[in-house]
Amino acid sequence: MGASTTAVSAVSAVHHAELLLYFTLLQLSIIVVAGRVGSNLAVRWGQAAAVGEIVVGIVLGPTLFGWLFPGPFSYVFRSSSGEAMQILSQLGLILLMFQIGMEFEFSHLKEREHRRSVLLIATASMVVPFVTGYAVGYFITPVLTPEANRTAAALFIGTAFSITALPILGRILIEFGIERKPLGVIAISAAAINDVVGWLLLALVTMLASSGFNPLQFGATVALLGVYVAVCWWGVRPLLRWLIARLG
């Protein structure tokens, strides 16, 4: 009885793996073909290839394809676990970020003028979108979601407005061939600062909303975050630099 149960479990596991492989390959095939079509159309219309791929992603998602054809959409994208595609997407993102690090000529930042430009652009690209997003969120929240906290929703929308899609920007700059020019390096560096500060701001906004705007609880959380940053900057960072120098 135990042996037959084990055999049935083994067969079931193999069948599940085959189904997962089938649907993952099906999804990849559709995504790659549709992405290539979208990128070619975007380039033909004078846009970056990444823009066409993003539009195709929206079209293939639940916004359009899933809304118009829920049956085929569920068969292709909902018949198996999404873990395989999530892992592949994370690997693709890692490789894209690696390509950005390899392609861009960051030695341009040795010049003081370029570093100043990076700081000014990064500040402006954070402040202006955040203020705009906060104002939009503050006025539309009572209309769209009256039950939501108006200030918290406005802070979240302002933060979302101020975060840059760093990998997409890097891909577009590489496509335009300016990754080794000062303009491209300044743009990607400002976006990197924008991205880091934006995600830290999102963490602060989340903590503020979770604390129910309690100043004591929020202050304690921020203090702990400050301790973590200090340990990483003055403890972990010198240790990593020493290890890199020691290991060549």
Short mmCIF file of C-alpha atoms in Angstrom, two decimals:
data_model
loop_
_atom_site.label_atom_id
_atom_site.label_comp_id
_atom_site.label_asym_id
_atom_site.label_seq_id
_atom_site.Cartn_x
_atom_site.Cartn_y
_atom_site.Cartn_z
CA MET A 1 0.00 0.00 0.00
CA GLY A 2 2.84 2.38 0.92
CA ALA A 3 4.74 1.59 -2.29
CA SER A 4 1.71 2.25 -4.50
CA THR A 5 1.04 5.56 -2.73
CA THR A 6 4.65 6.59 -3.28
CA ALA A 7 4.43 5.66 -6.97
CA VAL A 8 1.23 7.65 -7.41
CA SER A 9 2.84 10.67 -5.70
CA ALA A 10 5.88 10.40 -7.96
CA VAL A 11 3.72 10.24 -11.09
CA SER A 12 1.67 13.20 -9.86
CA ALA A 13 4.83 15.22 -9.21
CA VAL A 14 6.17 14.47 -12.70
CA HIS A 15 2.82 15.41 -14.25
CA HIS A 16 2.77 18.67 -12.28
CA ALA A 17 6.32 19.50 -13.40
CA GLU A 18 5.43 18.84 -17.03
CA LEU A 19 2.36 21.08 -16.80
CA LEU A 20 4.42 23.82 -15.17
CA LEU A 21 7.03 23.57 -17.93
CA TYR A 22 4.36 23.61 -20.64
CA PHE A 23 2.57 26.71 -19.37
CA THR A 24 5.85 28.52 -18.61
CA LEU A 25 7.09 27.91 -22.16
CA LEU A 26 3.68 28.93 -23.54
CA GLN A 27 3.74 32.17 -21.59
CA LEU A 28 7.35 32.89 -22.57
CA SER A 29 6.61 32.25 -26.25
CA ILE A 30 3.63 34.61 -26.26
CA ILE A 31 5.49 37.28 -24.29
CA VAL A 32 8.62 37.16 -26.46
CA VAL A 33 6.72 37.24 -29.76
CA ALA A 34 4.33 39.97 -28.61
CA GLY A 35 7.21 41.95 -27.10
CA ARG A 36 9.16 41.79 -30.36
CA VAL A 37 6.12 42.95 -32.34
CA GLY A 38 5.51 45.79 -29.89
CA SER A 39 9.15 46.91 -29.91
CA ASN A 40 9.30 46.91 -33.71
CA LEU A 41 6.10 48.97 -33.94
CA ALA A 42 7.38 51.42 -31.34
CA VAL A 43 10.67 51.91 -33.18
CA ARG A 44 8.79 52.37 -36.45
CA TRP A 45 6.70 55.10 -34.80
CA GLY A 46 9.77 56.88 -33.43
CA GLN A 47 9.55 55.54 -29.86
CA ALA A 48 11.94 53.47 -27.78
CA ALA A 49 11.59 49.71 -28.08
CA ALA A 50 11.03 49.45 -24.31
CA VAL A 51 7.92 51.63 -24.65
CA GLY A 52 6.38 49.19 -27.10
CA GLU A 53 7.19 46.26 -24.83
CA ILE A 54 5.53 48.00 -21.88
CA VAL A 55 2.41 48.72 -23.93
CA VAL A 56 2.28 45.08 -25.05
CA GLY A 57 2.57 43.99 -21.42
CA ILE A 58 -0.45 46.10 -20.54
CA VAL A 59 -2.35 44.69 -23.52
CA LEU A 60 -1.57 41.08 -22.53
CA GLY A 61 -2.49 41.68 -18.90
CA PRO A 62 -5.89 41.62 -17.18
CA THR A 63 -6.48 45.25 -18.21
CA LEU A 64 -7.29 44.35 -21.83
CA PHE A 65 -6.67 40.71 -22.79
CA GLY A 66 -8.06 39.41 -19.51
CA TRP A 67 -11.05 41.74 -19.75
CA LEU A 68 -11.94 40.93 -23.36
CA PHE A 69 -11.06 37.22 -23.33
CA PRO A 70 -11.13 35.98 -19.72
CA GLY A 71 -11.19 32.30 -20.75
CA PRO A 72 -8.02 32.28 -22.92
CA PHE A 73 -6.32 34.65 -20.47
CA SER A 74 -6.97 32.32 -17.55
CA TYR A 75 -5.79 29.31 -19.57
CA VAL A 76 -2.49 30.95 -20.52
CA PHE A 77 -1.60 32.90 -17.40
CA ARG A 78 -3.63 31.35 -14.58
CA SER A 79 -3.50 27.59 -15.27
CA SER A 80 -0.27 27.11 -13.32
CA SER A 81 1.63 28.73 -10.50
CA GLY A 82 3.24 32.04 -11.33
CA GLU A 83 6.42 31.28 -9.37
CA ALA A 84 8.38 30.22 -12.45
CA MET A 85 7.63 33.45 -14.31
CA GLN A 86 8.37 35.49 -11.19
CA ILE A 87 11.80 33.86 -10.88
CA LEU A 88 12.52 34.39 -14.58
CA SER A 89 11.43 38.03 -14.36
CA GLN A 90 13.71 38.62 -11.37
CA LEU A 91 16.62 37.01 -13.21
CA GLY A 92 15.92 39.23 -16.22
CA LEU A 93 15.88 42.31 -13.98
CA ILE A 94 19.19 41.32 -12.38
CA LEU A 95 20.80 40.81 -15.79
CA LEU A 96 19.42 44.14 -17.02
CA MET A 97 20.88 45.97 -14.01
CA PHE A 98 24.19 44.17 -14.58
CA GLN A 99 24.15 45.35 -18.20
CA ILE A 100 23.54 48.93 -17.03
CA GLY A 101 26.54 48.71 -14.70
CA MET A 102 28.70 47.30 -17.49
CA GLU A 103 27.67 49.73 -20.24
CA PHE A 104 27.61 53.14 -18.53
CA GLU A 105 30.83 55.14 -18.23
CA PHE A 106 30.56 56.43 -14.66
CA SER A 107 34.03 58.01 -14.75
CA HIS A 108 32.26 61.16 -16.00
CA LEU A 109 31.12 61.71 -12.41
CA LYS A 110 34.69 62.55 -11.40
CA GLU A 111 34.00 66.04 -12.71
CA ARG A 112 32.48 68.33 -10.10
CA GLU A 113 30.11 69.95 -12.58
CA HIS A 114 28.57 66.60 -13.48
CA ARG A 115 28.12 65.62 -9.81
CA ARG A 116 26.39 68.93 -9.16
CA SER A 117 24.08 68.34 -12.12
CA VAL A 118 23.20 64.89 -10.79
CA LEU A 119 22.23 66.28 -7.38
CA LEU A 120 20.16 69.12 -8.83
CA ILE A 121 18.33 66.87 -11.31
CA ALA A 122 17.73 64.17 -8.69
CA THR A 123 16.29 66.74 -6.26
CA ALA A 124 14.04 68.35 -8.86
CA SER A 125 12.84 64.98 -10.18
CA MET A 126 11.83 64.03 -6.63
CA VAL A 127 10.29 67.26 -5.33
CA VAL A 128 8.18 68.28 -8.33
CA PRO A 129 6.50 64.86 -8.91
CA PHE A 130 5.98 64.34 -5.16
CA VAL A 131 4.25 67.69 -4.69
CA THR A 132 2.17 67.12 -7.82
CA GLY A 133 1.22 63.58 -6.81
CA TYR A 134 0.38 64.66 -3.26
CA ALA A 135 -1.92 67.40 -4.55
CA VAL A 136 -3.63 65.03 -6.99
CA GLY A 137 -4.04 62.34 -4.34
CA TYR A 138 -5.34 64.77 -1.74
CA PHE A 139 -8.16 65.97 -3.99
CA ILE A 140 -9.14 62.68 -5.72
CA THR A 141 -9.06 60.41 -2.64
CA PRO A 142 -12.46 61.56 -1.27
CA VAL A 143 -13.97 60.93 -4.71
CA LEU A 144 -12.43 57.53 -5.51
CA THR A 145 -12.02 56.00 -2.03
CA PRO A 146 -13.89 58.01 0.59
CA GLU A 147 -13.12 55.44 3.30
CA ALA A 148 -9.33 55.86 2.91
CA ASN A 149 -7.24 58.23 4.99
CA ARG A 150 -6.85 61.31 2.83
CA THR A 151 -3.35 62.24 3.97
CA ALA A 152 -1.99 58.69 3.80
CA ALA A 153 -3.38 58.15 0.30
CA ALA A 154 -1.94 61.47 -0.88
CA LEU A 155 1.48 60.55 0.53
CA PHE A 156 1.42 57.16 -1.22
CA ILE A 157 0.42 58.72 -4.56
CA GLY A 158 3.07 61.43 -4.24
CA THR A 159 5.71 58.78 -3.52
CA ALA A 160 4.57 56.69 -6.48
CA PHE A 161 4.86 59.74 -8.75
CA SER A 162 8.42 60.43 -7.60
CA ILE A 163 9.95 56.95 -8.12
CA THR A 164 11.82 56.39 -11.39
CA ALA A 165 11.80 53.10 -13.30
CA LEU A 166 15.59 52.82 -13.25
CA PRO A 167 15.96 49.64 -15.38
CA ILE A 168 13.65 50.96 -18.11
CA LEU A 169 15.46 54.30 -18.20
CA GLY A 170 18.81 52.52 -18.47
CA ARG A 171 17.54 50.37 -21.31
CA ILE A 172 16.24 53.40 -23.21
CA LEU A 173 19.51 55.29 -22.75
CA ILE A 174 21.49 52.29 -24.02
CA GLU A 175 19.16 52.04 -27.00
CA PHE A 176 19.76 55.71 -27.80
CA GLY A 177 23.51 55.14 -27.60
CA ILE A 178 24.29 57.76 -24.93
CA GLU A 179 25.29 55.38 -22.12
CA ARG A 180 28.95 56.47 -22.37
CA LYS A 181 28.25 60.18 -22.73
CA PRO A 182 27.95 62.64 -19.82
CA LEU A 183 24.23 63.18 -20.50
CA GLY A 184 23.42 59.47 -20.17
CA VAL A 185 25.56 59.03 -17.05
CA ILE A 186 24.01 62.09 -15.38
CA ALA A 187 20.50 60.85 -16.19
CA ILE A 188 21.02 57.31 -14.90
CA SER A 189 22.87 58.55 -11.77
CA ALA A 190 20.09 61.00 -10.93
CA ALA A 191 17.56 58.20 -11.48
CA ALA A 192 19.52 55.90 -9.16
CA ILE A 193 19.46 58.50 -6.38
CA ASN A 194 15.79 59.11 -7.10
CA ASP A 195 15.09 55.39 -6.89
CA VAL A 196 16.89 54.86 -3.58
CA VAL A 197 15.36 57.93 -1.93
CA GLY A 198 11.94 57.08 -3.37
CA TRP A 199 11.89 53.57 -1.92
CA LEU A 200 13.14 54.86 1.44
CA LEU A 201 10.38 57.46 1.31
CA LEU A 202 7.87 54.71 0.56
CA ALA A 203 9.09 52.82 3.63
CA LEU A 204 8.68 55.95 5.76
CA VAL A 205 5.20 56.63 4.39
CA THR A 206 4.23 53.00 5.05
CA MET A 207 5.51 53.22 8.61
CA LEU A 208 3.67 56.51 9.13
CA ALA A 209 0.40 55.04 7.84
CA SER A 210 0.84 51.81 9.82
CA SER A 211 1.43 53.76 13.02
CA GLY A 212 -1.85 55.61 12.51
CA PHE A 213 0.10 58.90 12.44
CA ASN A 214 1.22 58.25 16.02
CA PRO A 215 4.32 60.47 16.43
CA LEU A 216 5.91 58.34 19.18
CA GLN A 217 5.61 55.05 17.32
CA PHE A 218 6.71 56.64 14.05
CA GLY A 219 9.67 58.32 15.74
CA ALA A 220 10.80 55.04 17.30
CA THR A 221 10.61 53.28 13.94
CA VAL A 222 12.56 56.05 12.21
CA ALA A 223 15.19 55.93 14.98
CA LEU A 224 15.62 52.17 14.47
CA LEU A 225 15.90 52.74 10.73
CA GLY A 226 18.58 55.35 11.39
CA VAL A 227 20.51 52.86 13.52
CA TYR A 228 20.30 50.29 10.72
CA VAL A 229 21.57 52.79 8.13
CA ALA A 230 24.39 53.90 10.45
CA VAL A 231 25.52 50.32 11.05
CA CYS A 232 25.50 49.60 7.31
CA TRP A 233 27.34 52.80 6.41
CA TRP A 234 29.99 52.92 9.15
CA GLY A 235 30.19 49.21 9.92
CA VAL A 236 29.30 46.98 6.98
CA ARG A 237 30.57 49.33 4.24
CA PRO A 238 34.17 49.64 5.58
CA LEU A 239 34.23 45.90 6.19
CA LEU A 240 33.21 45.18 2.59
CA ARG A 241 35.81 47.64 1.28
CA TRP A 242 38.48 45.95 3.39
CA LEU A 243 37.44 42.51 2.12
CA ILE A 244 37.50 43.70 -1.52
CA ALA A 245 40.97 45.20 -1.07
CA ARG A 246 42.18 42.08 0.74
CA LEU A 247 40.86 39.71 -1.92
CA GLY A 248 42.03 41.80 -4.84
#
